[in-house]
XYZ file of C-alpha atoms in Angstrom:
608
model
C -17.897 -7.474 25.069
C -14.960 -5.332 23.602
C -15.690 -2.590 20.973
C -12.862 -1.237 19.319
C -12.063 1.617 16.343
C -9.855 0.080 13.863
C -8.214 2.583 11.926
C -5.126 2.830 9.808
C -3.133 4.393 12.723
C -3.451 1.843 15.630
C -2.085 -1.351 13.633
C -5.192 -3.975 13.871
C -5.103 -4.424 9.932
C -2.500 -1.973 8.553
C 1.220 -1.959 8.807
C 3.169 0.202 10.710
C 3.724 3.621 9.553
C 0.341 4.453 7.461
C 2.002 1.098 5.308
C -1.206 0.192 3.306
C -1.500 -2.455 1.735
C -3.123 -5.805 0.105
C -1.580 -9.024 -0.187
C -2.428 -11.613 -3.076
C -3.923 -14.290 -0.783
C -6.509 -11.767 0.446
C -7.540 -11.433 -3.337
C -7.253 -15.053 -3.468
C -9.459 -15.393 -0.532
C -12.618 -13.766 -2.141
C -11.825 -16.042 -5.201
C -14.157 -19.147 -6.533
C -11.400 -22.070 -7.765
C -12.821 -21.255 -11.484
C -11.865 -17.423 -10.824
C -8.453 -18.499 -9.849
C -7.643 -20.693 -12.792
C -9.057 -17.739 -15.388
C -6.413 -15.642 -13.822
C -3.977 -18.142 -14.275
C -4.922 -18.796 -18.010
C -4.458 -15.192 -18.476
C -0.458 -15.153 -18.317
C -0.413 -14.798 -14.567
C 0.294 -18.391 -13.519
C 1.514 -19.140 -10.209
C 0.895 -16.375 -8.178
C 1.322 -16.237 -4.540
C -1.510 -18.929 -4.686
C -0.941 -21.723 -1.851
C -2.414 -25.291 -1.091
C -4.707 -24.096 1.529
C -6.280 -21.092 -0.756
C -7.249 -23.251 -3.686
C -8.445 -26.157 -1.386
C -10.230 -23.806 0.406
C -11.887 -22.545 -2.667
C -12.747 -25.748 -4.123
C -14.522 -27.143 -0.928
C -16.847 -23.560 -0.948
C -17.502 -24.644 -4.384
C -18.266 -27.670 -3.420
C -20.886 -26.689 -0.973
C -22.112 -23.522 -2.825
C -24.077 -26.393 -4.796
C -25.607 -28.497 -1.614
C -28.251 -26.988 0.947
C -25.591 -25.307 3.262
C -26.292 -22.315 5.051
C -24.025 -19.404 4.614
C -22.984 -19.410 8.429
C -21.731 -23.234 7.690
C -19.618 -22.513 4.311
C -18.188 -19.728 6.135
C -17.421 -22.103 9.301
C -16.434 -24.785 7.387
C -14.060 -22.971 5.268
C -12.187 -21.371 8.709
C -11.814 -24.897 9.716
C -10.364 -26.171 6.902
C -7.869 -23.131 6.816
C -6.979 -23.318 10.369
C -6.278 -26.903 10.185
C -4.394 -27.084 7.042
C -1.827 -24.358 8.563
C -1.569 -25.922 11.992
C -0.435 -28.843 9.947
C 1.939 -27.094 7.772
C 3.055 -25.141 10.562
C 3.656 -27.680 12.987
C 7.491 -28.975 12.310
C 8.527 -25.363 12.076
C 6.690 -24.245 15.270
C 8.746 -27.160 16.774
C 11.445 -26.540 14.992
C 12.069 -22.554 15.779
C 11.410 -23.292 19.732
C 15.023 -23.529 20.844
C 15.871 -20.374 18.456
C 13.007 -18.540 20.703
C 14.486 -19.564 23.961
C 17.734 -18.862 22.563
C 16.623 -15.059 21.399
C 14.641 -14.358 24.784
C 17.667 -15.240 26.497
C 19.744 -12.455 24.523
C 17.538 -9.733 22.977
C 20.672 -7.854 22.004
C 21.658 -10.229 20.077
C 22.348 -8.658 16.450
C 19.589 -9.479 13.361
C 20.168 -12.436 11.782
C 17.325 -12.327 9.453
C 17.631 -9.583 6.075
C 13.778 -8.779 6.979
C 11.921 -7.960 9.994
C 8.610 -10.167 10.627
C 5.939 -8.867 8.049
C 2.987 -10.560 9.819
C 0.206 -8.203 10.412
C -0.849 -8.141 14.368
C -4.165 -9.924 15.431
C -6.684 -8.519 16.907
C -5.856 -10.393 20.003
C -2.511 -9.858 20.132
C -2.875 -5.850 19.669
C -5.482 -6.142 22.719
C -2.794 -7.879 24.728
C 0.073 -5.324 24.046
C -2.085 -2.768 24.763
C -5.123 -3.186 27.634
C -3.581 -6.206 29.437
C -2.286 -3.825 32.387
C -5.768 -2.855 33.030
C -8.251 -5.139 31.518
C -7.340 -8.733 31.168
C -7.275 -9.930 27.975
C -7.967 -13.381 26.795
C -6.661 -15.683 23.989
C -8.432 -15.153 20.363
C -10.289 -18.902 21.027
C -12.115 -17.097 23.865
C -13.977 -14.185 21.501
C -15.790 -14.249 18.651
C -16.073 -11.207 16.534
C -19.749 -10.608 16.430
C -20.328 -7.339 14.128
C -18.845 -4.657 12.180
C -15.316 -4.223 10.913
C -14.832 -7.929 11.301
C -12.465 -8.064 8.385
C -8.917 -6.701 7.589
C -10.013 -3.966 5.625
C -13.272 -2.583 6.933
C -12.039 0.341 9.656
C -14.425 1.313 12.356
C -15.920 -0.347 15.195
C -15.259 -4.209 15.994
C -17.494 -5.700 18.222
C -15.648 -8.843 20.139
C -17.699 -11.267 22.650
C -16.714 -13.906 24.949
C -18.517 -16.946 22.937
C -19.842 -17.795 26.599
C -21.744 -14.738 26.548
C -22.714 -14.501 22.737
C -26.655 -15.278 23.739
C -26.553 -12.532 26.359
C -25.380 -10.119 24.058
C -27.589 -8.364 21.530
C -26.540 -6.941 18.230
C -29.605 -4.023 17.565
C -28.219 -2.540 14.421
C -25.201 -1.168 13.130
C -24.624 1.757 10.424
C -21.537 1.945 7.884
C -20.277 4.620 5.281
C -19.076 3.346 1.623
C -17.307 4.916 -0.768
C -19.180 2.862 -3.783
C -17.523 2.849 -6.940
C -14.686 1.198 -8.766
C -15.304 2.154 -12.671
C -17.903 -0.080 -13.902
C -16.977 -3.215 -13.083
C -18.681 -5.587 -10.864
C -16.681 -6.822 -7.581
C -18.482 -9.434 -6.322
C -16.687 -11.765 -4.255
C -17.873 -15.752 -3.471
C -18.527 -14.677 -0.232
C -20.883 -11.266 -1.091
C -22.122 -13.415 -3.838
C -23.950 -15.837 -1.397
C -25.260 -13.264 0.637
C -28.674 -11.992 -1.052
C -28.970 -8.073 -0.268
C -30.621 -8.012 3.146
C -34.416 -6.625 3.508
C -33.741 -4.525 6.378
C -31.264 -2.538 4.519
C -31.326 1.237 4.565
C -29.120 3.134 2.309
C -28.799 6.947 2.191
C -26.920 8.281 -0.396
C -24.472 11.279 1.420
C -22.570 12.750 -1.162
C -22.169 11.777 -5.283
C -19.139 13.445 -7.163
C -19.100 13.160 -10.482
C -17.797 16.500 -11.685
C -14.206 16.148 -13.041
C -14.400 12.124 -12.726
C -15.888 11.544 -16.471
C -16.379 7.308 -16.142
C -15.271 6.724 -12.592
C -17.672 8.843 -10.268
C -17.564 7.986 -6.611
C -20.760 7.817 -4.339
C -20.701 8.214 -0.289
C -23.623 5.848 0.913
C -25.037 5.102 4.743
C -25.855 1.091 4.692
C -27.564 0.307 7.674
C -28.573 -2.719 9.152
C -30.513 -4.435 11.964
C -28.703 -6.949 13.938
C -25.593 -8.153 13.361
C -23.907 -7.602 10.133
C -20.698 -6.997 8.203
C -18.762 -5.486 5.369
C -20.338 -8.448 3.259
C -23.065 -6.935 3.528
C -22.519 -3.647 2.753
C -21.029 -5.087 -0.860
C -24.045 -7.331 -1.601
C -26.615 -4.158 -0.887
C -24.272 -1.678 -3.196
C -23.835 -4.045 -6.054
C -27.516 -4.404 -6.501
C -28.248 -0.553 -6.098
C -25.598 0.652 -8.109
C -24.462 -2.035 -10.370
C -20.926 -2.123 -9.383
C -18.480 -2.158 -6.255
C -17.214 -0.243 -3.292
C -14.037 1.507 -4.210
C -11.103 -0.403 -3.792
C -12.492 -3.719 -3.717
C -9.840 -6.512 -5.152
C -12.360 -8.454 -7.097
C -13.130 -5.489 -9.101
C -9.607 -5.913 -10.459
C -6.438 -7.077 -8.313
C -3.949 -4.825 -10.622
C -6.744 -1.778 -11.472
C -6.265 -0.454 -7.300
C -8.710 2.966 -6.976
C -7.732 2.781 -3.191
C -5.081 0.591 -0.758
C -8.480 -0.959 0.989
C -11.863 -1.712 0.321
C -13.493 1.593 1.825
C -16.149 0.599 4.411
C -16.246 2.005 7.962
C -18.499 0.797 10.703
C -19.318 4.167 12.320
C -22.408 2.739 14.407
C -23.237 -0.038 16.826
C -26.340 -0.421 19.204
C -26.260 -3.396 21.368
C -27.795 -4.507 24.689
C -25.760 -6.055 26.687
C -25.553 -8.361 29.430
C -27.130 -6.204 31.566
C -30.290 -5.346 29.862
C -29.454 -1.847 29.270
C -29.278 -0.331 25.637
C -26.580 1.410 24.380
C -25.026 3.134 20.791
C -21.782 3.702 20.379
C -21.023 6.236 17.235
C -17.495 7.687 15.889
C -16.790 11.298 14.546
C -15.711 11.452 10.802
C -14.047 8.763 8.482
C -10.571 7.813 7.959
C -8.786 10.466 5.311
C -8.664 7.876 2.789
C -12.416 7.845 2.843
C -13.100 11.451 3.576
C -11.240 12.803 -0.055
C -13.830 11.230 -1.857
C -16.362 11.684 0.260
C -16.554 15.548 0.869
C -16.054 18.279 -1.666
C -13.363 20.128 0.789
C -9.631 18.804 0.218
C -9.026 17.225 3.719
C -5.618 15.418 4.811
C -5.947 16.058 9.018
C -3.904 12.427 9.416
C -1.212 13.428 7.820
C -1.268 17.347 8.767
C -1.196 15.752 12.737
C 0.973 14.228 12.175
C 4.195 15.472 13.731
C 7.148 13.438 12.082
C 5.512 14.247 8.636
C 5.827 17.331 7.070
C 6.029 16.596 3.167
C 2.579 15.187 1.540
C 0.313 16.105 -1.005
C -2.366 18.770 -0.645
C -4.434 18.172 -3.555
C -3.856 15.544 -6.501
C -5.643 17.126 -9.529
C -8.990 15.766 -10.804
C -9.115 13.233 -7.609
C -9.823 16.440 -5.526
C -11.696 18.345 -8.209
C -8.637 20.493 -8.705
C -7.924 19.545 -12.798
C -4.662 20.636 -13.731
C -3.155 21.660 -10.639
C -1.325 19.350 -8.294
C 0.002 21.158 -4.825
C 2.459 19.266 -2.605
C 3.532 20.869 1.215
C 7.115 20.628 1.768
C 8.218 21.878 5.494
C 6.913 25.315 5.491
C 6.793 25.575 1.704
C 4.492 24.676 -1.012
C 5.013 23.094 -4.981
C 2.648 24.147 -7.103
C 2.261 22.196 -9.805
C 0.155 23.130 -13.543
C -0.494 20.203 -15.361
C -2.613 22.171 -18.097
C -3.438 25.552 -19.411
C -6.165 26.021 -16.851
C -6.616 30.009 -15.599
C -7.814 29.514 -12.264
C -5.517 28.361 -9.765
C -7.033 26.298 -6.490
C -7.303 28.597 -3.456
C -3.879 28.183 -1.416
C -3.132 28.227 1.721
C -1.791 31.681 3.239
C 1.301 33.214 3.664
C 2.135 32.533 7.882
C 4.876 30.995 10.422
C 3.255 27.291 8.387
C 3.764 28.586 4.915
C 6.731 31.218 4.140
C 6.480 30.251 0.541
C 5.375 29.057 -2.595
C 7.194 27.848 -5.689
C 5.122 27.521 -9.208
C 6.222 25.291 -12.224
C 3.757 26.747 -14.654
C 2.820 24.282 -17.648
C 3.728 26.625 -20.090
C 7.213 26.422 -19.038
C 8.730 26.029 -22.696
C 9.692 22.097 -23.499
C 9.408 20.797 -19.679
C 11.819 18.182 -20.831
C 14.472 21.116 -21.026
C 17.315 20.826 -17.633
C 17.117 24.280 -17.910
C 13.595 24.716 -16.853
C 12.667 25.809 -13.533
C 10.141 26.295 -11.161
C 9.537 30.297 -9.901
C 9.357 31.492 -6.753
C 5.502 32.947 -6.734
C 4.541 34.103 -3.204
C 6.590 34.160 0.066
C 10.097 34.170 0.406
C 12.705 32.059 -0.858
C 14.042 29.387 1.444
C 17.801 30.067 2.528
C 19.427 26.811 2.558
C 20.882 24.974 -0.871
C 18.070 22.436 -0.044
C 15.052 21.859 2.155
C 14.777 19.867 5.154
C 11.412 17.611 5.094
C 10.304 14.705 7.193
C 8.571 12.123 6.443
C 8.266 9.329 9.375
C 10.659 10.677 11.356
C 13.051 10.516 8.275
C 14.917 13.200 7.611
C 14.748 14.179 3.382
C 16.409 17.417 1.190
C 14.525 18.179 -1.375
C 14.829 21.248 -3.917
C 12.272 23.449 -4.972
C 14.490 26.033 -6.614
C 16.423 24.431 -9.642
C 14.570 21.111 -10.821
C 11.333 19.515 -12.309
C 11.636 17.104 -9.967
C 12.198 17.821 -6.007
C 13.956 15.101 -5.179
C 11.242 12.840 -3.348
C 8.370 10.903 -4.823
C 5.680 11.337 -2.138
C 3.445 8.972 -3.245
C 6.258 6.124 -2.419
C 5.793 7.343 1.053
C 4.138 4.091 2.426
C 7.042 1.946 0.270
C 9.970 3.826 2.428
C 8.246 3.781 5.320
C 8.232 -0.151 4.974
C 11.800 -0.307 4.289
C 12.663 1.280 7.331
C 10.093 -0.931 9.691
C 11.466 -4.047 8.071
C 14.644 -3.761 7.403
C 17.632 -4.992 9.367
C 21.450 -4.780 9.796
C 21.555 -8.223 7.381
C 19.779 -6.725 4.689
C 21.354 -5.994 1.240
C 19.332 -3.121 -1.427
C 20.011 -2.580 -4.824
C 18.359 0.521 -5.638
C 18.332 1.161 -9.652
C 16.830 4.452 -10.860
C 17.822 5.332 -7.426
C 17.539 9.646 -8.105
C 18.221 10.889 -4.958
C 18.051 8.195 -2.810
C 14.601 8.026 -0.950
C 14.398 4.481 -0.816
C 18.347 4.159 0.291
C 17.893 6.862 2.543
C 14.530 4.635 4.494
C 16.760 1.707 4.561
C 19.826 2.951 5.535
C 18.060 4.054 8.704
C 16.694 0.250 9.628
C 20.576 -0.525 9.213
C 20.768 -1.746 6.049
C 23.581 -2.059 3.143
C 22.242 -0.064 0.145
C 23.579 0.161 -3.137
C 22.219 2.989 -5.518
C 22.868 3.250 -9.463
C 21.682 6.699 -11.193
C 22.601 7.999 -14.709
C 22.790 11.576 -13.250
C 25.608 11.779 -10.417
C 24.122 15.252 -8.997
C 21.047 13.772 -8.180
C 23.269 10.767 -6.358
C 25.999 13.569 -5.013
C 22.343 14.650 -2.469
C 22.791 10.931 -0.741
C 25.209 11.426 1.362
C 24.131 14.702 3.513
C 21.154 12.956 3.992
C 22.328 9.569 5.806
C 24.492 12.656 7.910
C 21.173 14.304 8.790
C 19.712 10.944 9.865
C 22.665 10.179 12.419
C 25.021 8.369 10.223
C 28.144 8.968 10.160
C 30.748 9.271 7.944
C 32.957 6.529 9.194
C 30.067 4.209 8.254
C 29.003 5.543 4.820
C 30.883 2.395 3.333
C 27.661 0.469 3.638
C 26.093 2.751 0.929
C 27.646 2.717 -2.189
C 26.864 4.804 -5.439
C 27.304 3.859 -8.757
C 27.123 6.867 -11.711
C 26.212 4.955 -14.544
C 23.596 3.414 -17.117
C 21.843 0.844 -14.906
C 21.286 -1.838 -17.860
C 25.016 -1.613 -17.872
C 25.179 -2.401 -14.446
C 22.534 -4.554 -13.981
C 24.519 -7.107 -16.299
C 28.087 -6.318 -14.506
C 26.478 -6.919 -11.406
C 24.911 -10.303 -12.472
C 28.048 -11.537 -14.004
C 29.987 -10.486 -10.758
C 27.238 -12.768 -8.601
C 25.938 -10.033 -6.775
C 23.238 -10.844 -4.625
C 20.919 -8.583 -2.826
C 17.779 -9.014 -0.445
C 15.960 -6.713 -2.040
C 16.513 -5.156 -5.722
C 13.950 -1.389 -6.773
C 13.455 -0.916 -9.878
C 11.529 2.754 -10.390
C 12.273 3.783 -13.435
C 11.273 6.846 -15.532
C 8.864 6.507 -18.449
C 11.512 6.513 -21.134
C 15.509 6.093 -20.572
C 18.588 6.106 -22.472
C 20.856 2.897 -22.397
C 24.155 4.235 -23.367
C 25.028 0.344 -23.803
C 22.660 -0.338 -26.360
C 22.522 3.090 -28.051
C 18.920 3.167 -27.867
C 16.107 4.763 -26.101
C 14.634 2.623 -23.954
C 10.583 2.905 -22.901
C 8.513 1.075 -20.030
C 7.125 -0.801 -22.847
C 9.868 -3.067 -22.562
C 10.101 -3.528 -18.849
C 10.753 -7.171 -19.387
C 13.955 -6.920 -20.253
C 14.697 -4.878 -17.127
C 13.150 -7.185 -14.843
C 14.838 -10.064 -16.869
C 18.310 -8.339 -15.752
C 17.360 -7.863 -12.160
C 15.696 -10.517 -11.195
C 18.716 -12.659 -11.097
C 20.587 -10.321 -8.346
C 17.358 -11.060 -5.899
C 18.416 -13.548 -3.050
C 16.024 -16.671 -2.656
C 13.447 -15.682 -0.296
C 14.296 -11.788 -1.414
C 11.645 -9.072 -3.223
C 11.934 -7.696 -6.496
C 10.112 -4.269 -6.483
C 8.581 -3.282 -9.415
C 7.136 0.281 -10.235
C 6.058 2.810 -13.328
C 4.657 5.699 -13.732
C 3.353 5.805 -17.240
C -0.400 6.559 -17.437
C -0.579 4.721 -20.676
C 0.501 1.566 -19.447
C -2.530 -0.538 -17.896
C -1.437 -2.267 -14.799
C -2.605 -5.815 -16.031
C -0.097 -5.272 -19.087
C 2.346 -4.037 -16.193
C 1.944 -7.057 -14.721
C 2.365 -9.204 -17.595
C 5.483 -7.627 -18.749
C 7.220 -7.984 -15.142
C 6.084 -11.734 -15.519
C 7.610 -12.070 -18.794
C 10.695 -10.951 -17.264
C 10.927 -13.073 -14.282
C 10.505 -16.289 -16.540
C 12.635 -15.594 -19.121
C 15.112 -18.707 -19.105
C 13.944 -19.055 -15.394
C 11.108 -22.079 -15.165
C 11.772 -25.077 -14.100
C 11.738 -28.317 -15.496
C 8.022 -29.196 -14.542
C 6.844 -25.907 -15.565
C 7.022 -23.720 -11.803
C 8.746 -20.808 -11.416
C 10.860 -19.433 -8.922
C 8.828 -16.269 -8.626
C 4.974 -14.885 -6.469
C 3.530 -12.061 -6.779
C 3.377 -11.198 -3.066
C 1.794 -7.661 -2.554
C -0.089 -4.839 -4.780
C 0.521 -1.769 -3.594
C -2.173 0.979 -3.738
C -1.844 4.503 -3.584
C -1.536 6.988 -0.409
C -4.650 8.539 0.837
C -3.347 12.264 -0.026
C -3.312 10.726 -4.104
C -6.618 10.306 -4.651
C -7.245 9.058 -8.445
C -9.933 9.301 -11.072
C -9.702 6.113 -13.526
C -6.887 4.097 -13.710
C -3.550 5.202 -11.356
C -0.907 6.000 -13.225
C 1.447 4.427 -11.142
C 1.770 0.196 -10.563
C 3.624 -0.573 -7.723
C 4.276 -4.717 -7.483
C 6.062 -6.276 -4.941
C 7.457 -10.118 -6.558
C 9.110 -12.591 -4.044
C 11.870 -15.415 -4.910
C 11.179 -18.774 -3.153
C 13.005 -20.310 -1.169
């Protein structure tokens, strides 16, 4: 058999570029037909919900209430699937062949498409790329995935076996880590629902932190298990100990995310295999998304590796049991942030060749609204430049430390600009409202795209172009990115009336905003009416990002508003809309979050 680590760096359920992740039809896929049509009666009707979800759910249903095994529903319900999308796949497979002659003939041929493909890999297909010079690999039809992380969020060890070979392979026991909790409520998907907690379970509680986390403490538990098992069962064993979910979870709530993935990791497996001999196979640590809640010590080693990244968040207040104090590492400089009138500042890193300096923005700074305001230089040295270099990716960024409340680059949008510039392609057109200076233009500009960026402050917009010149672009081609200094609302309408169209259209706004059109203040309270101005520019097929960053504003009502938006005037006759909620976005590992995030990122797509 194969036994692989799946982890959010080599691509078997993540995207590219740390890109976490969920998309609707996984919640969808842990959904009972009932479940679906509550969330539909509760103003979010239509969601990326297909054919083969709901008749999938209605035929587990169906059986839930005969004498079926577990091991059939499951069975019966990956038939179904796979059949329905062979069938609905068929014309277009035969359909797209000559294109895929055509493009194998010419691979310089320039993108046609506005979007690179957005399919995660397969477990198959990643073996393939990777171990076919030396081991041959076999199609998916030839394995079955016997134990441990067998599903697209569980990291860890995957235990694949030939299905000719499944009887001479034995499964002894295998051990995973969970971070359990997800604020009270229950997450109990069909699936985990079936599945009575197992006998043979053994759970070992690691590590509980509850200091600094009021209603939403965490708990690090060992599961383990004899025999073959999976991240089901983890879930069915912690909601009956603890009375609610592992952390993360999407049936805990789809819009409330504590974490981008449900955080389980198979750590390990004993088996016997074919030849009679018995063996355990164990992995060192967890994944960092997993090990900031799971040990008192502020750890980010994935990102600190990681040599094309150099700006990232240290510690994120009460989520590392630092209240008050935020610290962020930019280059060889830090950003100390005090959130509160708290005495003690977090130990910080030394002065060295890694950190020259450190800049403080003190919350006693007088009215932090104030331009005037700035952060202080506190230990160190000052950097030279005007601004900072910083990477991110293998981007190149400037931030400032020196002269603003704000440096320049949201690093908890990190995984959102690092999917811009995987996806992106020479045909693709961004709007970029709120655009400040220019992260997500910047990300796309890189893939080759056409970006245009509207800000109400041209200083902020004036930092653009050095940085498409530090990522290789030239002048001669700075054309494709336009920037408008104006009141976006303004423009959004100009725009509309012009029929601008655009592939993808970001709206990021700040909590509260002044429309110099309508003389008023606006406040994210009224999103709607943004999202009712954008959502026209979006091509068919295109994405409408949606984000905010106001803690007071619950990500279900986030939701609802950005759906009031995209059907205002916009349904059609029969009552469908244009519009899916495709993707919600969680937060980075290096923002760890007590209660709800603060920040709702939702990624909307137009049909086609």
């Amino acid at each position: 058999g194969l036994f692989l680590e799946k982890n959010k760096d080599n691509g078997l359920f993540l995207e590219k570029n740390n890109d976490k992740e969920f998309e609707m039809s996984d919640v969808f896929a842990q959904m009972t037909a009932e479940e679906i049509k509550e969330l539909e009666l509760d103003g979010l009707q239509s969601l990326s919900l297909s054919e083969i979800d709901f008749a999938v759910a209605e035929m587990v249903d169906e059986m839930d209430g005969e004498e079926y095994s577990e091991e059939e529903i499951d069975a019966r319900a990956m038939e179904l699937r796979e059949e329905m999308m062979l069938d609905s796949h068929k014309d277009k497979d035969d359909s797209n062949l000559d294109s895929d002659e055509q493009a194998a003939e010419d691979d310089d041929a320039p993108d046609s498409s506005p979007f690179r493909s957005n399919t995660r890999p397969a477990v198959m297909t990643w073996l393939k790329e990777h171990l076919s010079a030396t081991t041959p690999i076999r199609g998916g039809k030839y394995w079955t995935a016997a134990s441990g992380a067998t599903d697209p969020h569980t990291s860890g060890l995957l235990v694949l076996i030939p299905k000719d070979k499944r009887d001479a392979v034995s499964i002894s026991s295998s051990s995973y880590v969970a971070i359990v909790g997800t604020g009270g409520k229950d997450a109990v998907s069909p699936a985990a629902a079936r599945r009575r907690p197992r006998a043979d379970a053994v759970v070992q509680v690691v590590c509980a932190r509850k200091r600094y986390r009021g209603a939403d403490p965490v708990v690090t538990a060992r599961v383990s298990f004899d025999g073959v098992s999976t991240g089901d069962d983890v879930v069915s064993v912690v909601q009956e100990r603890w009375m609610t979910g592992v952390r993360g979870d999407p049936c805990a709530d789809p819009f409330d995310r504590r974490a981008a993935r449900r955080l389980i990791h198979c750590d390990t497996v004993s088996y016997v295999g074919v030849e009679g001999e018995e063996r355990r196979l164990e992995l060192e640590g967890m994944p960092d998304d997993m090990d900031v809640l799971g040990k008192r010590s502020k750890t980010r080693d994935s990102l600190e590796k990681n040599e094309g990244t150099d700006a990232y968040r240290l510690f994120n207040g009460e989520g590392d049991a630092c209240p008050g104090w935020i610290l962020d590492r930019y280059n060889d400089y830090l950003f100390v942030q005090q959130r509160a009138n708290m005495d003690t500042m977090p130990p910080l890193p030394p002065i060295n060749d890694k950190t020259k300096g450190v800049y403080l923005l003190p919350s006693n700074t007088p009215n932090r609204s104030n331009s005037q305001s700035k952060p202080t230089l506190f230990a160190g040295s000052h950097y030279n430049q005007q601004l900072l270099p910083v990477q991110e990716n293998g981007i190149h960024y400037l931030v400032d430390l020196k002269n603003n409340l704000s440096t320049g680059l949201f690093l908890d949008q990190r995984s959102q600009r690092a999917w811009l510039a995987t996806h992106c392609t020479t045909q693709t057109r961004l709007l970029n409202c709120f655009a400040h200076c220019g992260g997500f233009t910047i990300a796309a500009a890189t893939a080759g795209a056409t970006t245009l960026s509207l800000d109400l402050n041209k200083a902020f917009l004036d930092r653009i172009p050095p940085q498409l010149y530090k990522n290789g672009i030239q002048q001669e081609d700075h054309w494709k990115h336009d920037a408008i200094y104006g009141d976006c609302f303004d423009w959004l309408t100009r725009l509309g009336k012009r029929g601008d169209k655009f592939d993808i259209v970001i709206l990021d706004p700040p909590s509260t905003s002044v429309s110099y059109k309508q003389k008023k203040r606006w406040t994210v309270r009224e999103y709607d009416q943004l999202v009712a101005l954008a959502a026209p520019l979006v091509k068919k097929g295109g994405l409408l990002w949606t984000f905010q960053n106001c803690a007071k504003l619950h990500p279900r009502k986030f939701a609802k508003l950005c759906w009031t938006g995209l059907n205002e005037g916009a349904r059609q006759p029969d009552g469908t809309t244009d519009w899916v909620l495709e993707r919600v976005l969680g937060m980075p590992e290096d923002f760890p979050v007590v209660g709800v995030p603060n920040v709702s990122n939702l990624v909307w797509r137009r049909r086609k």
